[in-house]
mmCIF file of C-alpha atoms and ligand atoms in Angstrom:
data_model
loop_
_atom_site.group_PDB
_atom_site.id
_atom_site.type_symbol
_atom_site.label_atom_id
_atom_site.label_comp_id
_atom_site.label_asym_id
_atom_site.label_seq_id
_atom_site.Cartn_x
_atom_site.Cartn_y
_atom_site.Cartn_z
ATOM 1 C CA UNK A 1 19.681 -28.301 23.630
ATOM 2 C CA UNK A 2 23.147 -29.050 22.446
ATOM 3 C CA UNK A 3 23.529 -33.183 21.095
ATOM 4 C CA UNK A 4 25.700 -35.145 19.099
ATOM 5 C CA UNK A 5 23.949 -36.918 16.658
ATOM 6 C CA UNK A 6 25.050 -40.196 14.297
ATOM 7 C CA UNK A 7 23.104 -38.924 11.083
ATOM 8 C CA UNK A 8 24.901 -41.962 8.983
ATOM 9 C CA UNK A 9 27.261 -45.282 9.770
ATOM 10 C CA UNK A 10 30.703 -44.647 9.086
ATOM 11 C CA UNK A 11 30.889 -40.773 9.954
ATOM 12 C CA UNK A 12 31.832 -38.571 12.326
ATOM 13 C CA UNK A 13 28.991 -37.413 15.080
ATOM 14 C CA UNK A 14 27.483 -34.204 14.648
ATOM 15 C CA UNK A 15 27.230 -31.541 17.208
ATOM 16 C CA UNK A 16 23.322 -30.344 17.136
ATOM 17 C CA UNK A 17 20.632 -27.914 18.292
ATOM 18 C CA UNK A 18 17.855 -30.657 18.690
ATOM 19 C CA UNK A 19 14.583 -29.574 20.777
ATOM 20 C CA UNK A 20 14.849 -30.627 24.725
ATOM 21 C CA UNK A 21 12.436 -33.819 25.202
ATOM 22 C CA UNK A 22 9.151 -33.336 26.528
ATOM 23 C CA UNK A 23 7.600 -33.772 30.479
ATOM 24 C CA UNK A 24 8.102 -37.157 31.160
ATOM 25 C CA UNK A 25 5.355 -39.433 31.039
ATOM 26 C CA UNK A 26 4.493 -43.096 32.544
ATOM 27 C CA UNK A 27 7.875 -44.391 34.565
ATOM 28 C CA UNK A 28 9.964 -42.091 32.601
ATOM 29 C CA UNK A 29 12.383 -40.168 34.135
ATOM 30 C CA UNK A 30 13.979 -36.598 32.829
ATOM 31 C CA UNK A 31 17.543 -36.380 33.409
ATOM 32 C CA UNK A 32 20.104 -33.692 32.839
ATOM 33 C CA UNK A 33 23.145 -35.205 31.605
ATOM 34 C CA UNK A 34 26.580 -34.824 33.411
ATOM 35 C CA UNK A 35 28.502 -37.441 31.831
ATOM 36 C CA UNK A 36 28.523 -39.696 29.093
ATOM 37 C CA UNK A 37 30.581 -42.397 29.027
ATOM 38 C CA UNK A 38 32.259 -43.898 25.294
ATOM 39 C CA UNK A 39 31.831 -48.366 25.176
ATOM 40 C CA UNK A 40 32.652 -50.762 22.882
ATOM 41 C CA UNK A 41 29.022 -51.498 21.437
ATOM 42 C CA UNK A 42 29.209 -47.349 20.019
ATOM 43 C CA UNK A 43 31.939 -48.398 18.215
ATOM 44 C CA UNK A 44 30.145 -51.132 16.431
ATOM 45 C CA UNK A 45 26.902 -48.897 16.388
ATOM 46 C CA UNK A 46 28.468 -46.384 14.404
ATOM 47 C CA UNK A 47 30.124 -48.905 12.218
ATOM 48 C CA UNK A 48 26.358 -49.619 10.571
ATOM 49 C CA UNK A 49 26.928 -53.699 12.286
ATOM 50 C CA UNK A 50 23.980 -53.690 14.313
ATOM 51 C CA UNK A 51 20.964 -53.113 12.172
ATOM 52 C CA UNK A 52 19.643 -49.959 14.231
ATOM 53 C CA UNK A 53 18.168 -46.772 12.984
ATOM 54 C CA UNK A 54 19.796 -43.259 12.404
ATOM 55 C CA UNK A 55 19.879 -41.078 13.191
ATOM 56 C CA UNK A 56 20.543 -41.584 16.953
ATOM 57 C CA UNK A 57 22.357 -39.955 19.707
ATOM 58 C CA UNK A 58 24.980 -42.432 21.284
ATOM 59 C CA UNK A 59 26.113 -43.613 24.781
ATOM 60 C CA UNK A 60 24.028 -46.112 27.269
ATOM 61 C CA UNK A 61 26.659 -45.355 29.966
ATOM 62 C CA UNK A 62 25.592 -42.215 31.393
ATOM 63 C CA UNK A 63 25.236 -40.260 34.614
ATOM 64 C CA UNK A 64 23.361 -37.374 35.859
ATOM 65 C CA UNK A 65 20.822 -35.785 37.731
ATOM 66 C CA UNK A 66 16.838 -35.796 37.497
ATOM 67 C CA UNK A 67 14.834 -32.694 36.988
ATOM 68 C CA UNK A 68 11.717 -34.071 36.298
ATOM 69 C CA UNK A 69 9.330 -37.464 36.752
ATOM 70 C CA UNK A 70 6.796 -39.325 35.117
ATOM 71 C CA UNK A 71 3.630 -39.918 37.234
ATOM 72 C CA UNK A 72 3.647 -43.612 37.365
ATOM 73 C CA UNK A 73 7.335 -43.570 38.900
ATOM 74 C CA UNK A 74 7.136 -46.009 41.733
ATOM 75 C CA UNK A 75 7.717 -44.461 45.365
ATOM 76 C CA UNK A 76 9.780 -47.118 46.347
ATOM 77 C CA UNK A 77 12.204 -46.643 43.586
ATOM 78 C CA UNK A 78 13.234 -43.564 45.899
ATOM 79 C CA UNK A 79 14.085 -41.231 42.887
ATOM 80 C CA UNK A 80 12.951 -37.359 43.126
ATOM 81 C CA UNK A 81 13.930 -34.252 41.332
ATOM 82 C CA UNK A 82 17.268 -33.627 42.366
ATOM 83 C CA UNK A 83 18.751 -37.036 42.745
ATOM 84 C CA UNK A 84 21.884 -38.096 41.369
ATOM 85 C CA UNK A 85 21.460 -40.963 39.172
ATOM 86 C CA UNK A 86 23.490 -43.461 37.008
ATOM 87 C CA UNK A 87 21.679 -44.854 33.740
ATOM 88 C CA UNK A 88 22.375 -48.043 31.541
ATOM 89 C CA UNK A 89 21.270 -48.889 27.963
ATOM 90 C CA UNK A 90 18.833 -51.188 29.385
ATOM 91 C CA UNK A 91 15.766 -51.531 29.765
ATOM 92 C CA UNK A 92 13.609 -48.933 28.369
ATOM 93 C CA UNK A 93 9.864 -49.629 28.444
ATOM 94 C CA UNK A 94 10.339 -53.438 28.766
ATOM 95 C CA UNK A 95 7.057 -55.150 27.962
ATOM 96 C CA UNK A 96 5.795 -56.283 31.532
ATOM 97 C CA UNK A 97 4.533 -59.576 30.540
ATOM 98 C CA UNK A 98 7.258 -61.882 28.718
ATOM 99 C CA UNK A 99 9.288 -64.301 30.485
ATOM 100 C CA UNK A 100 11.968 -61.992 31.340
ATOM 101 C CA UNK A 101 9.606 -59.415 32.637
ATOM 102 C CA UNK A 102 7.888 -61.637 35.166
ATOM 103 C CA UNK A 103 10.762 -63.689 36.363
ATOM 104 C CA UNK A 104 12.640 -60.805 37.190
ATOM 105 C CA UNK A 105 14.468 -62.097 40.449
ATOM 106 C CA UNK A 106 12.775 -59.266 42.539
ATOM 107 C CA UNK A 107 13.598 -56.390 40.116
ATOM 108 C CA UNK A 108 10.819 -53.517 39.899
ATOM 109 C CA UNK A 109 7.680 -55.242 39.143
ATOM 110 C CA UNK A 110 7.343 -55.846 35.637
ATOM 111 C CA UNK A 111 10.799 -54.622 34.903
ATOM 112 C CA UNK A 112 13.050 -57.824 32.858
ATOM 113 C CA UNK A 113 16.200 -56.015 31.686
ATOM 114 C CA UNK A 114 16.470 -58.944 29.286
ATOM 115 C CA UNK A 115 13.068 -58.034 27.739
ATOM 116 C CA UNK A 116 13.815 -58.617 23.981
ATOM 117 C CA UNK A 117 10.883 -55.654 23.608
ATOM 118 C CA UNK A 118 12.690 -53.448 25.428
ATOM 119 C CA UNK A 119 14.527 -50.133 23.645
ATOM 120 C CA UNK A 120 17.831 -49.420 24.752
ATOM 121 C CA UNK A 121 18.994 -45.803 25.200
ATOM 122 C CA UNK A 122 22.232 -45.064 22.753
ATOM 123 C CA UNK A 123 20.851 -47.776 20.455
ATOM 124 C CA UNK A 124 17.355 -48.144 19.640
ATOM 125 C CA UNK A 125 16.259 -44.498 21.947
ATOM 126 C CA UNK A 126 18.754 -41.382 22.092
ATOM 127 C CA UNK A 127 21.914 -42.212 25.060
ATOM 128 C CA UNK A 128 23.894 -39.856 26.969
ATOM 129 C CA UNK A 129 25.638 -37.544 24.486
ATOM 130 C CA UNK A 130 23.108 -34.822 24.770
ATOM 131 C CA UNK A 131 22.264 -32.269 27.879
ATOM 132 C CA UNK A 132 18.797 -33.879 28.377
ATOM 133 C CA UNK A 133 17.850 -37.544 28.201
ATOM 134 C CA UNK A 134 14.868 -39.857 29.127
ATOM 135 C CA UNK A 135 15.286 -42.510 31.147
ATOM 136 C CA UNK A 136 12.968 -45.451 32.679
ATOM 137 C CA UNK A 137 12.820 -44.888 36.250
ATOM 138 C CA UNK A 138 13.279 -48.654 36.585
ATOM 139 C CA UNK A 139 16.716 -48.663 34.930
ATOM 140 C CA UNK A 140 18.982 -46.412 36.627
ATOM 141 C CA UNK A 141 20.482 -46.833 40.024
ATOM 142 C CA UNK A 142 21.000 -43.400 42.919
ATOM 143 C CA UNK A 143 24.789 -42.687 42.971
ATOM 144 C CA UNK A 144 26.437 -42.961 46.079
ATOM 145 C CA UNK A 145 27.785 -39.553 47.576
ATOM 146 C CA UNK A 146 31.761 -40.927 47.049
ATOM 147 C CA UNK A 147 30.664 -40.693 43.245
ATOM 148 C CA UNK A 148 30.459 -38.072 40.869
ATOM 149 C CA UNK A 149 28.678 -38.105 37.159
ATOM 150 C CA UNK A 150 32.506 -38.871 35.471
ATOM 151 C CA UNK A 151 33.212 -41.654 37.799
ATOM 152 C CA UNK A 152 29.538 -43.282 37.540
ATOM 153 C CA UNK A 153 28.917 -43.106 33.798
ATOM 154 C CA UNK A 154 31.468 -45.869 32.813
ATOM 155 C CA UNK A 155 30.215 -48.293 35.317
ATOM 156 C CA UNK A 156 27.237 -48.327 33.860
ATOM 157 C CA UNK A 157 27.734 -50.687 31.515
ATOM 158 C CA UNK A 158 31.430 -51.961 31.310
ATOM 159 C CA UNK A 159 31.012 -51.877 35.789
ATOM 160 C CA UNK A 160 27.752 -53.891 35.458
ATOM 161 C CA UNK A 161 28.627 -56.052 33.023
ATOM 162 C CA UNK A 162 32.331 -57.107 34.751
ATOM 163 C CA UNK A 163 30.268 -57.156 38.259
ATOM 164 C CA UNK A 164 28.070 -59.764 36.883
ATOM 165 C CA UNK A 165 30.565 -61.831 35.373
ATOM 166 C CA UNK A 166 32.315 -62.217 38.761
ATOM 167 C CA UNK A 167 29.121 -63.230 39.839
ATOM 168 C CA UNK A 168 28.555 -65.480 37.368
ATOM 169 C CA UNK A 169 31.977 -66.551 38.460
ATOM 170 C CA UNK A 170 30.515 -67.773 41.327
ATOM 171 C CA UNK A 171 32.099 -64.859 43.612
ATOM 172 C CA UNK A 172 29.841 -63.923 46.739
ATOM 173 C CA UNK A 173 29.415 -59.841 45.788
ATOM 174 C CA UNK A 174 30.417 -58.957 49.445
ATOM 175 C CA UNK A 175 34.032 -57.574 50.458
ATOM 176 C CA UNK A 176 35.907 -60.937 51.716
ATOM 177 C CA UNK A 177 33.061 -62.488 49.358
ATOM 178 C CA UNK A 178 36.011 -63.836 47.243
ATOM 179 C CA UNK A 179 37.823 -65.340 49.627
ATOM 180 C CA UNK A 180 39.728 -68.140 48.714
ATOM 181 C CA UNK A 181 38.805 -68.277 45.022
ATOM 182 C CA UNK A 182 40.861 -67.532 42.427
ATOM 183 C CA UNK A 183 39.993 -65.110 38.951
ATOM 184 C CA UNK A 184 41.977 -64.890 35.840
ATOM 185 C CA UNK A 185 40.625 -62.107 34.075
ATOM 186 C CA UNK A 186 42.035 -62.407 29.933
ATOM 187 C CA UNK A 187 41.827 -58.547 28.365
ATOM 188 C CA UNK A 188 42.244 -57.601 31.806
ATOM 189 C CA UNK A 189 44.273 -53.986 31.154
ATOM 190 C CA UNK A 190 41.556 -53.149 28.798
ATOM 191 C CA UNK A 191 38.013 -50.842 29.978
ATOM 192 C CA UNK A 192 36.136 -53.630 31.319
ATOM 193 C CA UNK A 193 39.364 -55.355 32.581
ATOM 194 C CA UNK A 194 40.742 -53.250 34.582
ATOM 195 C CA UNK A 195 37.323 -52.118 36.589
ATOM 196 C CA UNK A 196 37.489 -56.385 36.951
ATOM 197 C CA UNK A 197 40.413 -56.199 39.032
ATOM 198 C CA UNK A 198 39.430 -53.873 41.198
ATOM 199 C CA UNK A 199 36.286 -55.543 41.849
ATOM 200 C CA UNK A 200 37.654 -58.660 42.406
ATOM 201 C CA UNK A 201 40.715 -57.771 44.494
ATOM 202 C CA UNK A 202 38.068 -55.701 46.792
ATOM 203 C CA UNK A 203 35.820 -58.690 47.143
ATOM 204 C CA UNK A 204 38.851 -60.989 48.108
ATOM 205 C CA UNK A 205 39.906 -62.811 45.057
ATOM 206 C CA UNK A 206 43.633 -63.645 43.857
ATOM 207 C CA UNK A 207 43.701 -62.418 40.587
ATOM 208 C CA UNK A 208 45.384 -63.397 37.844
ATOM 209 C CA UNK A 209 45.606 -60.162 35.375
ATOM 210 C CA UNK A 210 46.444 -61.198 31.649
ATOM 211 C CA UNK A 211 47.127 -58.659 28.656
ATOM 212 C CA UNK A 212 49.110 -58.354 25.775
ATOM 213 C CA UNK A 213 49.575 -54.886 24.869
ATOM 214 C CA UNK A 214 51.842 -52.135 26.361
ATOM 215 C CA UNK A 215 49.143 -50.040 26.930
ATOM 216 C CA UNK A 216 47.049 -52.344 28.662
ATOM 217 C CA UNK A 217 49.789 -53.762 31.024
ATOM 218 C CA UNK A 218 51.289 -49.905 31.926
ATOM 219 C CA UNK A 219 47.404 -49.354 32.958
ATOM 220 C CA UNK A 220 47.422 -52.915 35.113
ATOM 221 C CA UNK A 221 50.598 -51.526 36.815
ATOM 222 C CA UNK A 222 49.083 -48.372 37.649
ATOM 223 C CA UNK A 223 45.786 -50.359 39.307
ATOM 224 C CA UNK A 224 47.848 -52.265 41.102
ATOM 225 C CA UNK A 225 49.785 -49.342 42.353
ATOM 226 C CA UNK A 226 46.924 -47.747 43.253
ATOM 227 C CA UNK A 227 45.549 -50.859 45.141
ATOM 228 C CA UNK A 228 48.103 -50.301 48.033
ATOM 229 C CA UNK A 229 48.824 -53.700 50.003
ATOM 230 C CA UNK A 230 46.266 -55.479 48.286
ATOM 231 C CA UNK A 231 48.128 -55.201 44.744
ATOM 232 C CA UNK A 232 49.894 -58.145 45.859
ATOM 233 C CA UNK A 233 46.510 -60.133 45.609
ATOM 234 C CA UNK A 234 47.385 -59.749 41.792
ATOM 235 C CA UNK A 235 49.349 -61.459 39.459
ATOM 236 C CA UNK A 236 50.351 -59.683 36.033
ATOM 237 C CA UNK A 237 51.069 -61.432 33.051
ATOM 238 C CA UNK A 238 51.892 -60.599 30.064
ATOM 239 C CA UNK A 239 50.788 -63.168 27.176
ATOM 240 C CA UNK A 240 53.156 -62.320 25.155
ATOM 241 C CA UNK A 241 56.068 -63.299 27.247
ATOM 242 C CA UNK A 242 54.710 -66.288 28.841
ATOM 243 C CA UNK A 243 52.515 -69.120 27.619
ATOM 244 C CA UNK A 244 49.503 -69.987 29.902
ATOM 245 C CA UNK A 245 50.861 -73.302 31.150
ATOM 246 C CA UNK A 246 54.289 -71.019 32.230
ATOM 247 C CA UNK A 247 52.164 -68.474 33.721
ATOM 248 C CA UNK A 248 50.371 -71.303 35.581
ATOM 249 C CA UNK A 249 53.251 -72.874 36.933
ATOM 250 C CA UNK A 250 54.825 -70.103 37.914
ATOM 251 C CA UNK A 251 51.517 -68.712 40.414
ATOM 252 C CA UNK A 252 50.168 -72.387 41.386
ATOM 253 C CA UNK A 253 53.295 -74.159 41.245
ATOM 254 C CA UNK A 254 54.296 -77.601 39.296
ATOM 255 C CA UNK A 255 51.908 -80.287 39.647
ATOM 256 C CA UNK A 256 52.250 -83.948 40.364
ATOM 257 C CA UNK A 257 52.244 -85.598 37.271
ATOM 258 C CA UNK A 258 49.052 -86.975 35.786
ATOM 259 C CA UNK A 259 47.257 -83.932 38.407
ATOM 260 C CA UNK A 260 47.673 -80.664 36.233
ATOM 261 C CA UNK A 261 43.808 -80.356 36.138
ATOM 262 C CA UNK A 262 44.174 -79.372 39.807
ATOM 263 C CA UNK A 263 46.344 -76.479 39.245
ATOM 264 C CA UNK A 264 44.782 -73.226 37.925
ATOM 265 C CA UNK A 265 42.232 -70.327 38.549
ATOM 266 C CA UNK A 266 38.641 -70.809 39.679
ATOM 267 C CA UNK A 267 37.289 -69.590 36.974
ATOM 268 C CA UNK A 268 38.527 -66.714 34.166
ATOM 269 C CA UNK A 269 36.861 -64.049 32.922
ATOM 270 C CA UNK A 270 37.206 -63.201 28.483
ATOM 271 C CA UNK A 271 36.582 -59.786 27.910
ATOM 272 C CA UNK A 272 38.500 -59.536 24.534
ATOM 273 C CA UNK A 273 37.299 -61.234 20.993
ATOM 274 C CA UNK A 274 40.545 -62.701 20.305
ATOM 275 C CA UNK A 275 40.795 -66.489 20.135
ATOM 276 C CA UNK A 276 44.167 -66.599 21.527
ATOM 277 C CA UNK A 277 43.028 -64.135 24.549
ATOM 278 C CA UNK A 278 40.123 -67.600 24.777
ATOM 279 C CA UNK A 279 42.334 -70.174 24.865
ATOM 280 C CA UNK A 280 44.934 -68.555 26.747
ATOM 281 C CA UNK A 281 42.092 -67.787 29.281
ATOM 282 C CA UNK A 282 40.610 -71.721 28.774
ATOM 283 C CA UNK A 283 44.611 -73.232 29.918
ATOM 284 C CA UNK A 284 44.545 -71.086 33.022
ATOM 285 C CA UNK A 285 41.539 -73.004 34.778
ATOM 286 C CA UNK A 286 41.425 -75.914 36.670
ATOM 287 C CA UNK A 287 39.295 -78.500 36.269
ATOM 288 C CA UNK A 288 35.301 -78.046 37.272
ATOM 289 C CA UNK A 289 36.161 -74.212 36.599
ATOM 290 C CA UNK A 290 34.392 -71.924 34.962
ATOM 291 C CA UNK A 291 34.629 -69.885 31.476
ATOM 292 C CA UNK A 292 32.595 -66.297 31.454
ATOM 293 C CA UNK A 293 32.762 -64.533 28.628
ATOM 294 C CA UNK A 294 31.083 -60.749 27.879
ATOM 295 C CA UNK A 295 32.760 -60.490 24.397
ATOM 296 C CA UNK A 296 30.877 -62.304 21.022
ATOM 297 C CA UNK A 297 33.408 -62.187 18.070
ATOM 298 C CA UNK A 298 31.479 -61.723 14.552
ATOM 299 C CA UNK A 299 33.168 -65.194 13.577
ATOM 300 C CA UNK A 300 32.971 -66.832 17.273
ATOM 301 C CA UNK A 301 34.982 -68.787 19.410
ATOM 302 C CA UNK A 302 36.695 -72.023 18.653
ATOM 303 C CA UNK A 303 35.664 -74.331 21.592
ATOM 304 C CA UNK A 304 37.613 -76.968 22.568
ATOM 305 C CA UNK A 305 34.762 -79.833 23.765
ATOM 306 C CA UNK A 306 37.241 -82.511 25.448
ATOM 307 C CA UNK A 307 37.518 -79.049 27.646
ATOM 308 C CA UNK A 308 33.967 -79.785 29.040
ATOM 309 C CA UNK A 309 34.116 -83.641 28.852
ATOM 310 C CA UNK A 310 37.596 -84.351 30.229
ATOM 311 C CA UNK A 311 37.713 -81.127 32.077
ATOM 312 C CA UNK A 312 34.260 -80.520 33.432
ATOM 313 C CA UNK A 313 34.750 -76.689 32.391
ATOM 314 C CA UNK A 314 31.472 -74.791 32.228
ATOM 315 C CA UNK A 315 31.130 -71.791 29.562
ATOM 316 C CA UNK A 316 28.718 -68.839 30.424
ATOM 317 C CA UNK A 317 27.977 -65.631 29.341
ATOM 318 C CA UNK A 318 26.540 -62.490 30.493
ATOM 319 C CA UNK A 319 25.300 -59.460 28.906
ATOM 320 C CA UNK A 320 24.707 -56.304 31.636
ATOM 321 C CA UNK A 321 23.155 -57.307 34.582
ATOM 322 C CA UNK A 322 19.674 -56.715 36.763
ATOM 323 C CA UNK A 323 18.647 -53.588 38.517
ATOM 324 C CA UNK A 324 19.089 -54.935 41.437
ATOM 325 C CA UNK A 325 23.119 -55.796 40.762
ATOM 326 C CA UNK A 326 23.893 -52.084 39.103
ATOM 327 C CA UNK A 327 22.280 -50.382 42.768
ATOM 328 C CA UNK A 328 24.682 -53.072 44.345
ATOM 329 C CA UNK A 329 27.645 -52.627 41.980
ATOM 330 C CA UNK A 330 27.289 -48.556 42.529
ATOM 331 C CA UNK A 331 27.037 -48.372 46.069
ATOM 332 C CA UNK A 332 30.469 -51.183 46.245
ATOM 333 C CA UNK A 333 32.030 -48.915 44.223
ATOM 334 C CA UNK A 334 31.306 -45.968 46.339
ATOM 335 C CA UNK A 335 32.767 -47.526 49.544
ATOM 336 C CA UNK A 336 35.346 -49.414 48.458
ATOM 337 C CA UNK A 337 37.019 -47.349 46.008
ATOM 338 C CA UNK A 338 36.460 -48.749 42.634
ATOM 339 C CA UNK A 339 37.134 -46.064 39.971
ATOM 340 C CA UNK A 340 37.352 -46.401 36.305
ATOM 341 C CA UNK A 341 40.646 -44.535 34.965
ATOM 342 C CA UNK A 342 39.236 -42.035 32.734
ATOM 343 C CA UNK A 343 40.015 -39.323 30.270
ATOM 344 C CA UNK A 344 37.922 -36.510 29.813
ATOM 345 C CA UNK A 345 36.363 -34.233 26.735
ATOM 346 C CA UNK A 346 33.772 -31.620 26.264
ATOM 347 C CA UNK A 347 30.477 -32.709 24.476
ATOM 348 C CA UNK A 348 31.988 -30.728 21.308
ATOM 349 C CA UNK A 349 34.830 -32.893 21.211
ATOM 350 C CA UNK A 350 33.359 -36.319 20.905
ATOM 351 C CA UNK A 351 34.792 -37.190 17.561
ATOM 352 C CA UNK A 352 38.317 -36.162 18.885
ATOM 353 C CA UNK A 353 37.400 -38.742 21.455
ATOM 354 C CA UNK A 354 36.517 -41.603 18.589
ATOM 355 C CA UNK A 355 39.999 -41.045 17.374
ATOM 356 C CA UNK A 356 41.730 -41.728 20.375
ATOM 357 C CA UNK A 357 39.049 -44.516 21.297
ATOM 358 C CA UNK A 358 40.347 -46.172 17.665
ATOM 359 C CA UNK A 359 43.973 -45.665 18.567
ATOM 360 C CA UNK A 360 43.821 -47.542 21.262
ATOM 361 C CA UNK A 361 43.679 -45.095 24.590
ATOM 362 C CA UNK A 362 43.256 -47.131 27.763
ATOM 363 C CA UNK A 363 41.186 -47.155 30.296
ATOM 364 C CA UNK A 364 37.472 -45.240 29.677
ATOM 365 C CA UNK A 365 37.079 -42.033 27.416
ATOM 366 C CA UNK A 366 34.520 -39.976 28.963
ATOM 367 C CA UNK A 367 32.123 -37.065 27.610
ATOM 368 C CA UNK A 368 31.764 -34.059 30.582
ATOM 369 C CA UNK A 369 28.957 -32.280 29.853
ATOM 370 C CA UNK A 370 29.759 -29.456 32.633
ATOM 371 C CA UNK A 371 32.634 -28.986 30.852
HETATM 372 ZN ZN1 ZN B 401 28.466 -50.986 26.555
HETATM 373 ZN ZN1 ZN B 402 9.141 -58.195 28.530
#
């Protein structure tokens, strides 16, 4: 089968024959690929950062459909041969008996998608950018029928991850869940960014959408566009033009003096490693708010602590999210019309994709393997 393999850090991928994997065996699922979606974390992968061994076939954002199970598959996983399904990176084989394994929050039994044992496909096992891949049956999520392979591959990682940092947000994930609360989302035009405004506009949030490339903000102008009436649930802003305490003003209006803590988001959402895109994101909260951030700069973030004393900020992270939250994420995004903007290439044009990916495209760069 056809595969594009990293064979060294710091090169282009190479295009393949490699043999088709073997009847699946245990909980492992046999999928054939339909799209494989480009994130981030390849970039850094390929860059030799990440201590993982070559050679290795890339992408844990994938979608497809299975043609083949594993005996141990659990029935009430409802999977069979023939069913659409979206796969993450995580969590292949997880161990079944560490901490994250058996407090799972009613994931499959056994499953911890935090298990540090666990293999991830596109890193540690081979991803999407081949025709066949294995997958744990407990990982991936059914697609609903309003999705197709192109659309589903990029939520599986940048979708889950920005769906569980609204959660981690505190945002109910029901539509009207968001009601009343109010997101600032910093990197907001970028892959993750703008699937986070669509997701947080559809669950009822005001949204405050900050970038500061042209790129980034033409892409914000086209979600919001798209979003019909509810674009005006969304505030643009471009840092560039407009400090944070402006931009603040100007959506929450001036506050009484000695009261500016009361003015600003909920909470705000960093996707980028910049510390201005941070501290910009930090200035936009109000006091008792919370700080969620997905990205983890090499040198890390500068942290302002009189922001938790005098502010009573709180600073999360998330990485991906549970089972249980992709199967949610996917079906919102079904019915209420979440799509990633995506651009498209044939499996034999990945590195043509790297290029772009490098020069900055927007939105989600997307391998079609029925192409
Ligand atoms: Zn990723
Ligand atoms: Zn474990």
């Amino acid at each position: 089968m056809r595969a594009q393999v990293l064979e060294a850090f710091n090169t282009p991928y190479k295009l393949k024959d490699i043999p088709k994997p073997a009847e699946p065996q245990g909980h492992d699922i046999l999928v054939s690929v339909g799209a494989a979606s480009y994130c981030h974390t390849d970039a850094v992968f390929a860059s030799g950062a990440m201590w993982q061994d070559l050679p290795r076939v890339g992408s844990h954002e994938f979608a497809g459909t299975i043609v083949a199970l594993g005996p141990d598959v659990p029935s009430s996983l409802n999977l069979s041969v023939g069913a659409r399904v979206g796969v993450p990176g995580r969590a292949f084989h997880p161990c079944g008996s560490c901490y994250e394994c058996t407090h799972n929050d009613d994931d499959p039994h056994g499953y911890g998608v935090w298990c540090s044992k666990a293999g991830n496909l596109g890193l540690t096992r081979n991803g999407g950018f081949e025709e066949f891949a294995v997958a744990d049956s407990r990982q991936v999520a059914p697609m609903p029928d309003e999705l197709d392979a192109i659309n589903t591959a990029p939520l599986m990682c940048a979708g889950l991850t920005i769906w569980n940092a609204l959660a981690t947000a505190g945002v109910k994930m029901e539509v009207g869940g968001g009601k009343g609360k109010s997101v600032a989302i910093s990197g907001a035009g970028g892959g993750l960014g703008h699937l986070g405004v669509q997701f947080a506009v559809k669950l009822g949030c005001d949204v405050v959408a900050v970038d500061a490339g042209d790129k980034a903000l033409a892409l914000l102008e086209e979600i919001v566009r798209d979003l019909g009436d509810l674009g005006s649930k969304v505030t643009v802003v471009d840092a560039r033009k407009q400090s944070a305490e402006d931009a603040r003003v100007a959506i929450f209006g001036k506050p009484e003096p000695d009261l500016a803590g009361e003015k600003g988001v909920d909470a705000v959402l960093i996707l980028p490693e910049a510390q201005q895109a941070f501290d910009y994101g930090m200035q936009l909260v109000k006091s008792h708010g919370i700080c969620v951030t997905v990205s983890f700069p090499k040198d890390g973030f500068l942290m302002q602590p009189r922001d938790l004393v005098f502010r009573h900020i709180t600073i999360k992270g998330v990485l991906v999210g549970r089972n249980h939250q992709l199967r949610a994420m996917l079906q919102f995004a079904g019915k209420n019309g979440v799509r990633a903007k995506v651009k498209t290439y044939p499996l034999e044009k990945l590195n043509e994709l790297v290029q772009d990916y490098h020069a900055g495209a927007s939105g989600k760069l997307v391998i079609d393997l029925q192409r």
